[in-house]
Coordinates of C-alpha atoms in Angstrom, one line a residue:
X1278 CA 82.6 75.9 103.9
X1279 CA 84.5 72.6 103.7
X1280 CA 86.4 73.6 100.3
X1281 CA 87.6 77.0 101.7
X1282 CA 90.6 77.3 99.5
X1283 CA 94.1 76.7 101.2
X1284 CA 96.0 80.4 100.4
X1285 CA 97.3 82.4 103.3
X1286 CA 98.5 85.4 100.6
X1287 CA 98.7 86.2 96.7
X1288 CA 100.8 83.6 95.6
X1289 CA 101.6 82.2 98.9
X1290 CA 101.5 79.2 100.5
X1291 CA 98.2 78.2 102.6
X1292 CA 97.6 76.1 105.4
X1293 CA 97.9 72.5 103.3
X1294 CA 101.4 74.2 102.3
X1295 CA 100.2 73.8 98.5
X1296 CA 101.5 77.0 96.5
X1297 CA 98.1 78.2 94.3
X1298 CA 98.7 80.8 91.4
X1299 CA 95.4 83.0 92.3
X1300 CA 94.9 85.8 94.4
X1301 CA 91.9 86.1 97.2
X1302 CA 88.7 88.0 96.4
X1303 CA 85.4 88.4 97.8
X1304 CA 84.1 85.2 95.9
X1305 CA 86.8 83.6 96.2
X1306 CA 88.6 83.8 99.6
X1307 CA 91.2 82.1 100.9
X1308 CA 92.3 80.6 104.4
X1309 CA 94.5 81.8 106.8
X1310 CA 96.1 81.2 110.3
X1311 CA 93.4 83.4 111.9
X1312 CA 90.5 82.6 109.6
X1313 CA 89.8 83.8 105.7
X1314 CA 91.3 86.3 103.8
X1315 CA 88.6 87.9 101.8
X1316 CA 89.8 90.6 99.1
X1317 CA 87.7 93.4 98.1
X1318 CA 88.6 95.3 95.4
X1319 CA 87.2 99.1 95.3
X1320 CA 86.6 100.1 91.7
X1321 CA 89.3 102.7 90.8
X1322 CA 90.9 101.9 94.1
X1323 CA 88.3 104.1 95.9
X1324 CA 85.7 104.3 98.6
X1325 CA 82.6 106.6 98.8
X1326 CA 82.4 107.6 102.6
X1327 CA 79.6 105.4 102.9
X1328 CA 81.5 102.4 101.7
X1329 CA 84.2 103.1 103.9
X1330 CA 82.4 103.5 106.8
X1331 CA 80.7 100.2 106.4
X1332 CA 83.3 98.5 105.5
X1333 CA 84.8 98.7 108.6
X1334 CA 81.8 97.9 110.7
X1335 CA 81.3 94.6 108.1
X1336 CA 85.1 93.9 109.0
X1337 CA 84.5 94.1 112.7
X1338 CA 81.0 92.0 112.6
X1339 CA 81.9 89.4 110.6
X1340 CA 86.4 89.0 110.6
X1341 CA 88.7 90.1 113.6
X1342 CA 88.8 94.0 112.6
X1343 CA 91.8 94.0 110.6
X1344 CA 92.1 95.3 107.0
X1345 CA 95.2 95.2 104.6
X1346 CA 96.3 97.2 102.5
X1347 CA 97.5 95.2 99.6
X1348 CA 100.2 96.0 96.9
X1349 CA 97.3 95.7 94.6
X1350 CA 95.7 98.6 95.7
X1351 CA 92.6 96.6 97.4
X1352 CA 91.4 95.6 100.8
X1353 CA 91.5 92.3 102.7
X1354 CA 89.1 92.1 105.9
X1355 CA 90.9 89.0 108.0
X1356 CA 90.2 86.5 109.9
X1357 CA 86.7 85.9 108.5
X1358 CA 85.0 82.4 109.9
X1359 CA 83.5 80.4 107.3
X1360 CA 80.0 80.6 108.7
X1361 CA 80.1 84.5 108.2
X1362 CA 81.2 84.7 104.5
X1363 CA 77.8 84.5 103.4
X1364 CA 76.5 88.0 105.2
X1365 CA 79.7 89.2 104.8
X1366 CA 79.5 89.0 100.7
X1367 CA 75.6 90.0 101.2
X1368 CA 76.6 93.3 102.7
X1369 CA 79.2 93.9 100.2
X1370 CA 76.9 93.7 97.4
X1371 CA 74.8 96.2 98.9
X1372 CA 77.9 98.9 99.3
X1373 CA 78.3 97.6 95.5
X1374 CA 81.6 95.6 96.3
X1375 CA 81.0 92.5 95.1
X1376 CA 81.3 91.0 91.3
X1377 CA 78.7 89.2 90.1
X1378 CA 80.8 86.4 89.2
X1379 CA 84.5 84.7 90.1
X1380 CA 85.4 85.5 86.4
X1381 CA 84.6 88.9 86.4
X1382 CA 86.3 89.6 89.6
X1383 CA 89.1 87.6 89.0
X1384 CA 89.3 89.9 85.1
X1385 CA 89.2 93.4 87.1
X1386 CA 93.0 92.6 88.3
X1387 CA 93.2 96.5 87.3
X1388 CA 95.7 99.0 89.1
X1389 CA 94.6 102.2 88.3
X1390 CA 97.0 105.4 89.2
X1391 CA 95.5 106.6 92.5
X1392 CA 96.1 110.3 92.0
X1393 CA 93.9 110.2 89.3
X1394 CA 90.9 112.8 89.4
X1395 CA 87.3 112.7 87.7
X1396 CA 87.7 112.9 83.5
X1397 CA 91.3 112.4 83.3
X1398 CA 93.0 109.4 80.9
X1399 CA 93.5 106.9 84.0
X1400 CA 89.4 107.2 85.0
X1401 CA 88.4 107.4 81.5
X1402 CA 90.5 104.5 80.3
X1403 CA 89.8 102.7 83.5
X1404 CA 86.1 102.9 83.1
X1405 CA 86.3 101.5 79.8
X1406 CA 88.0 98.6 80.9
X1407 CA 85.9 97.6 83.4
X1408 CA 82.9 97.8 80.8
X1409 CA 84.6 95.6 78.7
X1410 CA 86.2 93.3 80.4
X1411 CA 84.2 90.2 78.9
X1412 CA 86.4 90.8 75.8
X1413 CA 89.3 89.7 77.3
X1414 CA 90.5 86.1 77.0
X1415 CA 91.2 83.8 79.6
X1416 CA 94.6 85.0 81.1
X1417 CA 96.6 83.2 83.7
X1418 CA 94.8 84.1 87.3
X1419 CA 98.0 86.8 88.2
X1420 CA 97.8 88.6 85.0
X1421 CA 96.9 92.2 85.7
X1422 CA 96.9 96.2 84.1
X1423 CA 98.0 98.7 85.0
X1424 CA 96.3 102.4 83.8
X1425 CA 99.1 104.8 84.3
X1426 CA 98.1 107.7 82.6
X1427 CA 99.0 110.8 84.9
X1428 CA 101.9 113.4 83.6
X1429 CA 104.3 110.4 84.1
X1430 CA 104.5 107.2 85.2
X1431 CA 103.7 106.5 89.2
X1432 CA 103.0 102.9 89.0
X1433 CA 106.4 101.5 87.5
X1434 CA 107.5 99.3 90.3
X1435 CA 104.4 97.9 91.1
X1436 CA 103.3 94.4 89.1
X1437 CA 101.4 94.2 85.7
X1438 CA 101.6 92.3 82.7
X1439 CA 100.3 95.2 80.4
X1440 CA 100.7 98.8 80.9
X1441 CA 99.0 101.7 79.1
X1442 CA 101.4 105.0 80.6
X1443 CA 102.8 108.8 79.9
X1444 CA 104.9 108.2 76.6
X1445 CA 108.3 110.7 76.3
X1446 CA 106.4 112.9 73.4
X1447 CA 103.3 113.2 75.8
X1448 CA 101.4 110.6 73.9
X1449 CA 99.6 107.8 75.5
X1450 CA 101.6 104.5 75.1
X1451 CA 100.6 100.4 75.8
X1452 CA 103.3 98.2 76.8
X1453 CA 104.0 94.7 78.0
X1454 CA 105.6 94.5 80.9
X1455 CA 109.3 93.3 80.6
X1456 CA 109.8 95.4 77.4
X1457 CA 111.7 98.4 77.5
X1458 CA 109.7 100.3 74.7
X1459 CA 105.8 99.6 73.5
X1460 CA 103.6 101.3 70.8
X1461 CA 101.6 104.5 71.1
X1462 CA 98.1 105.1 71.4
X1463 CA 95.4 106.7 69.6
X1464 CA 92.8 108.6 72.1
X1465 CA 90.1 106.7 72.7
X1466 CA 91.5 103.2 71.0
X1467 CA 93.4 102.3 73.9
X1468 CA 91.2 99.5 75.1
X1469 CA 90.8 98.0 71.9
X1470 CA 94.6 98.1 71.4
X1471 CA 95.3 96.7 75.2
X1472 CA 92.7 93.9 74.6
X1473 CA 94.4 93.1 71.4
X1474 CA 97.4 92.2 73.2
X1475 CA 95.9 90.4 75.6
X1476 CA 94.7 88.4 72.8
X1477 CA 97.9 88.2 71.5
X1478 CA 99.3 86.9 74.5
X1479 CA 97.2 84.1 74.9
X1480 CA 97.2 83.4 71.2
X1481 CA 101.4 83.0 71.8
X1482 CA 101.3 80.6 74.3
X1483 CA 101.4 83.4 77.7
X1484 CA 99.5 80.5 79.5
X1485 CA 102.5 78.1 79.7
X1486 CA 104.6 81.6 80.9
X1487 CA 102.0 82.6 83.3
X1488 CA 103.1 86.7 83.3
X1489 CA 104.0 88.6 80.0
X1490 CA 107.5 89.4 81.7
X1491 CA 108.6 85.6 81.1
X1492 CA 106.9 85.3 77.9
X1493 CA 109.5 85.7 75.6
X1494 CA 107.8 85.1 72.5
X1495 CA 109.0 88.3 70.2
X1496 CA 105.4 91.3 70.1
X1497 CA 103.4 91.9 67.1
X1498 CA 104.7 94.1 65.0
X1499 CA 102.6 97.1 66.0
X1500 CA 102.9 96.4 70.0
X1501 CA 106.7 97.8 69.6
X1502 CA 107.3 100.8 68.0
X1503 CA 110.1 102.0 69.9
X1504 CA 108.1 104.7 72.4
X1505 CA 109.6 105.0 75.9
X1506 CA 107.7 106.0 78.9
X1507 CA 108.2 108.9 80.7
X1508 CA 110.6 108.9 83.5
X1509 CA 108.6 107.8 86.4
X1510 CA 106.8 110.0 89.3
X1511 CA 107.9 109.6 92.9
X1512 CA 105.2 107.2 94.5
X1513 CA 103.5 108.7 97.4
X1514 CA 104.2 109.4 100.8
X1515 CA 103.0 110.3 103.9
X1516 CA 101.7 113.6 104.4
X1517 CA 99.3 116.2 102.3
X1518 CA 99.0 115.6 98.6
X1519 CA 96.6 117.0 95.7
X1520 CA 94.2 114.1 95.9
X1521 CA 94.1 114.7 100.2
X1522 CA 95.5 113.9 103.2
X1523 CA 98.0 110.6 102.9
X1524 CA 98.0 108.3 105.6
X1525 CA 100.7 105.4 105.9
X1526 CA 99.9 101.9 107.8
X1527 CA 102.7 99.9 109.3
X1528 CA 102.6 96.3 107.5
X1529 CA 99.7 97.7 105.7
X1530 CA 97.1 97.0 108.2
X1531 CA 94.6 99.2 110.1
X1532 CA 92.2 98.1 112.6
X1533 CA 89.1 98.8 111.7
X1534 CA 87.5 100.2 114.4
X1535 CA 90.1 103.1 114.0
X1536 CA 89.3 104.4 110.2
X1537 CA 85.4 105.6 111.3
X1538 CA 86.8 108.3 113.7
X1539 CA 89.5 109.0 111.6
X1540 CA 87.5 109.5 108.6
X1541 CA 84.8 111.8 110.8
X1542 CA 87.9 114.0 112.1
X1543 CA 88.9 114.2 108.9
X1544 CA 86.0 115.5 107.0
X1545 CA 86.8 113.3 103.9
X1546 CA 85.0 113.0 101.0
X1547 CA 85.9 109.2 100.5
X1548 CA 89.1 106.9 100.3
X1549 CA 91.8 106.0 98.3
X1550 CA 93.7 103.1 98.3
X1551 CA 97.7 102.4 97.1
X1552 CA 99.9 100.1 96.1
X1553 CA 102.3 101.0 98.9
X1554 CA 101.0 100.7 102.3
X1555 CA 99.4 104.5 102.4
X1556 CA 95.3 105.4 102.5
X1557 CA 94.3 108.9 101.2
X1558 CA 91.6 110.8 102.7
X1559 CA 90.1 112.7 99.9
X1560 CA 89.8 116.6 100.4
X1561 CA 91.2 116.3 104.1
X1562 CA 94.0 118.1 105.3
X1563 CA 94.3 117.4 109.0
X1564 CA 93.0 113.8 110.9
X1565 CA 94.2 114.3 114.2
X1566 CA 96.6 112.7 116.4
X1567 CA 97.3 109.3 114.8
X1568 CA 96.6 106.1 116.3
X1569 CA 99.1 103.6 116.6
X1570 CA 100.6 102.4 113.6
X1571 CA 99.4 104.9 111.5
X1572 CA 101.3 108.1 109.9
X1573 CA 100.9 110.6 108.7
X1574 CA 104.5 112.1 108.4
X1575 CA 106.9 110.3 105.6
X1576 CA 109.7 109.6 108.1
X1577 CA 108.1 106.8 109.8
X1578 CA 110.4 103.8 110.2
X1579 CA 107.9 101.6 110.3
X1580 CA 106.8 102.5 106.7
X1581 CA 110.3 100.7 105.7
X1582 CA 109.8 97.3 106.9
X1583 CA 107.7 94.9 105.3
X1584 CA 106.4 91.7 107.6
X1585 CA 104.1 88.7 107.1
X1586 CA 101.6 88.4 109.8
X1587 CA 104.2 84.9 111.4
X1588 CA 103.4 83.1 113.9
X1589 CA 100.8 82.1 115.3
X1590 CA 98.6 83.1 112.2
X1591 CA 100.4 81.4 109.8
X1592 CA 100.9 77.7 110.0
X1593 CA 104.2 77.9 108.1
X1594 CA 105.9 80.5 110.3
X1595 CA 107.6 79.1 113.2
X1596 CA 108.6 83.1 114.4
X1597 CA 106.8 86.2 115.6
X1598 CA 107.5 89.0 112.8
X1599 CA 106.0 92.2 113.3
X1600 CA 107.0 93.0 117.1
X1601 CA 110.4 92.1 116.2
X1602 CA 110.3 94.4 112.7
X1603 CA 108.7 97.2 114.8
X1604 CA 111.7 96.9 117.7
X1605 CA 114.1 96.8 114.7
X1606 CA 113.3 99.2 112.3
X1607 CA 114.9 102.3 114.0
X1608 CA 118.1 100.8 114.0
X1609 CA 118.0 99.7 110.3
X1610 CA 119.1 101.7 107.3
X1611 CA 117.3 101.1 104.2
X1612 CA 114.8 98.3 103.8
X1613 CA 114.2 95.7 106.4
X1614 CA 112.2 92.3 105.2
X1615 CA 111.2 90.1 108.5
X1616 CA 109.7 86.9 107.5
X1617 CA 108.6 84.2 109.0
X1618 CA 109.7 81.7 106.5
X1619 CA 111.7 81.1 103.4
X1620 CA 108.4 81.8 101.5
X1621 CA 108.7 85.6 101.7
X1622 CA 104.8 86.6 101.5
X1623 CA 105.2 89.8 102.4
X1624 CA 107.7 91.5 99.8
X1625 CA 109.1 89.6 96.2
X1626 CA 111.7 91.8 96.0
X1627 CA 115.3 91.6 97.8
X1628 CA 116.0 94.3 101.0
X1629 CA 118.6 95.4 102.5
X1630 CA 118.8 93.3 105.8
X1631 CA 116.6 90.3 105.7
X1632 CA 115.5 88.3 108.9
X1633 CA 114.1 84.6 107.7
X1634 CA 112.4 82.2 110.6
X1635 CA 113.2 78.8 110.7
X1636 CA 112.7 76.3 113.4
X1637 CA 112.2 78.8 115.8
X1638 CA 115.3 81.6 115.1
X1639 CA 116.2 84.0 112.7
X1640 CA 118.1 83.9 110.0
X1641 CA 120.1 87.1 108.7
X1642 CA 121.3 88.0 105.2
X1643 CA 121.8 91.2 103.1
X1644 CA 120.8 92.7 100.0
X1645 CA 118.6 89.1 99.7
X1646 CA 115.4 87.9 100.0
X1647 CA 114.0 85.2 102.4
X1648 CA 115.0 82.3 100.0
X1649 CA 118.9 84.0 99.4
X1650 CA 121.7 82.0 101.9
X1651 CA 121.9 83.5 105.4
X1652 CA 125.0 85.3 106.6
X1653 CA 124.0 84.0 110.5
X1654 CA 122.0 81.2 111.2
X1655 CA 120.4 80.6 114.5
X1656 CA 119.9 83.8 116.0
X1657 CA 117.4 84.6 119.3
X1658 CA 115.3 87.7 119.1
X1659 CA 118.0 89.5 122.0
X1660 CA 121.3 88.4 119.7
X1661 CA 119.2 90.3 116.6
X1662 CA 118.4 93.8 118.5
X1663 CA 122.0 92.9 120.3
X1664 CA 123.3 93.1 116.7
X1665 CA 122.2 96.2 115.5
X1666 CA 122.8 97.7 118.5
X1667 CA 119.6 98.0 120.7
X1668 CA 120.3 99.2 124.3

């Protein structure tokens, strides 16, 4: 596969250190440190059993038998060698994982509320979308949707462009992301009305923007009629919930080989997948003892740190992240960000204590992201747990 594309992450910077404004997929897969990054992208951010199961078995065979949870609420099997891509897609086609096309997959950038349950607005809406997704222009390859429409919102911190969610009356309501207020629905026009505004956005010149929250160009008339969301719903944790048992993955990653016994101990009707590192096991209430890494309890440290996969997977990170996040993360209050460069792949955002790689040390800053000045420069692995007071 001699034109592998060069991405190590969403946005990221691959092997070539070229920055590319596309995300992975199953078509479309990009390289990493360890091999490629192919994205799958369960409709309605859920697994039959079956899927699951063989899922994991296709990420053993044919990758290193790690899978990601992504902030996206999809899957990436890694380290997957170009001269297995091709039975890899095969066998997702057969679990009915696989677009037919790059355009179609790289369209169904949809985040859909994951506590939503059969007939509600979020499946019904979501469902719609999917259908019609060939109606939608040709939006910049980050542009995404979010379907929100639970009792509230739970999907307010996590990235969209356009956002059909709970409105204060009760209504349904569409809005672009960046705008405080947006316009409500009428049941069963939402699509059209979300598609519109896609429309619009391209129309208004969105492309040169890239995402609706830097396109400043002032909404149609109708997209802004002053309806406010609902205050939003705490996001999920750990632990037993209506949808099933919720199961949290430090960095977001599970080896594979451990999700088929889980699964079987847990009796679960499928799986759902998150924006925020956690897994549910539909209908289960109990898994087990959990493996290493995984959680089931919402006190984990572990759950608070966020860490690129550093060196030696990624070409650009001259630092090992995760054992050093893992060591730290019981002596940190808050959010800790450990990354292995200035890029900062693994969270946008700033946290409160942020560790940054270069040339072999760390880095240290607060409240910041990987990119912010350092308070110290230079510092060993030892002089970091030495600084927060590891024994």
């Amino acid at each position: 596969m001699a034109d592998a594309p060069q991405l190590d992450h969403c946005g990221a910077v691959g092997m070539n250190g070229v920055v590319k404004g596309w995300c992975p997929g199953a078509l479309r897969p990009m390289a990493s440190g360890d091999g490629l990054v192919v994205r799958v992208r369960p409709r309605l951010a859920r697994l039959s059993r079956r899927q699951a199961r063989w899922l994991a078995v296709a990420a053993r065979t044919h990758g290193v038998g790690l899978i990601d949870l992504t902030s996206r609420a999809n899957l990436q099997i890694r380290g997957v060698q170009p001269d297995r891509l091709a039975q890899l897609q095969e066998t997702l086609a057969e679990l009915d994982l696989l677009d037919p096309d790059v355009e179609t997959e790289m369209r169904r950038n949809i985040l859909t509320a994951p506590d939503w349950v059969p007939g509600d607005d979020s499946e019904r809406i979501s469902v719609e979308l999917m259908a019609r997704l060939a109606e939608l222009p040709r939006l910049p390859a980050k542009v995404g949707f979010a379907i929100d429409a639970g009792s509230a919102p739970i999907l307010a911190q996590d990235s969209a462009d356009f956002r059909i969610e709970r409105g204060e009356t009760g209504d349904l309501i569409l809005r672009a992301e960046g705008r405080a207020t947006g316009c409500t629905l009428t049941k069963g026009a939402e699509v059209d009305a979300l598609i519109a505004l896609a429309r619009w956005f391209v129309d208004s010149g969105g492309e040169a923007a890239g995402r609706m929250a830097r396109h400043r160009a002032a909404l149609p008339v109708w997209a802004d009629t002053g309806a406010r969301p609902r205050p939003s719903r705490p996001v999920m944790v750990p632990g037993l919930t209506p949808a099933g048992l919720a199961i949290g993955a430090a960095f977001g990653q599970i080896e594979a080989e451990l999700l088929n016994p889980m699964m079987s101990r847990s009796v679960c009707m499928g799986l759902r997948v998150t924006p925020w590192r956690i897994m549910v096991l539909e209908s289960a209430v109990n898994a087990g003892p959990m493996p290493f890494g995984l959680f089931a309890s919402p006190g984990a440290a572990a759950l608070r740190v966020d860490a690129c996969a550093g060196a030696p997977f990624c070409p650009q990170a001259s630092v090992e992240t995760r054992g050093m996040a893992l060591a730290l993360a019981p002596h940190i209050q808050g959010r800790l960000h450990v990354s292995g460069c200035a890029k900062g792949c693994a969270r946008t955002r700033a946290a409160d204590v942020v560790l940054t790689g270069r040339d072999g040390a760390f880095d240290l800053a607060f409240n910041a992201r990987p990119c912010d000045p350092p308070v110290e420069t230079g510092l060993t692995p030892d002089q970091v747990l030495a600084r927060f007071g590891d024994d």
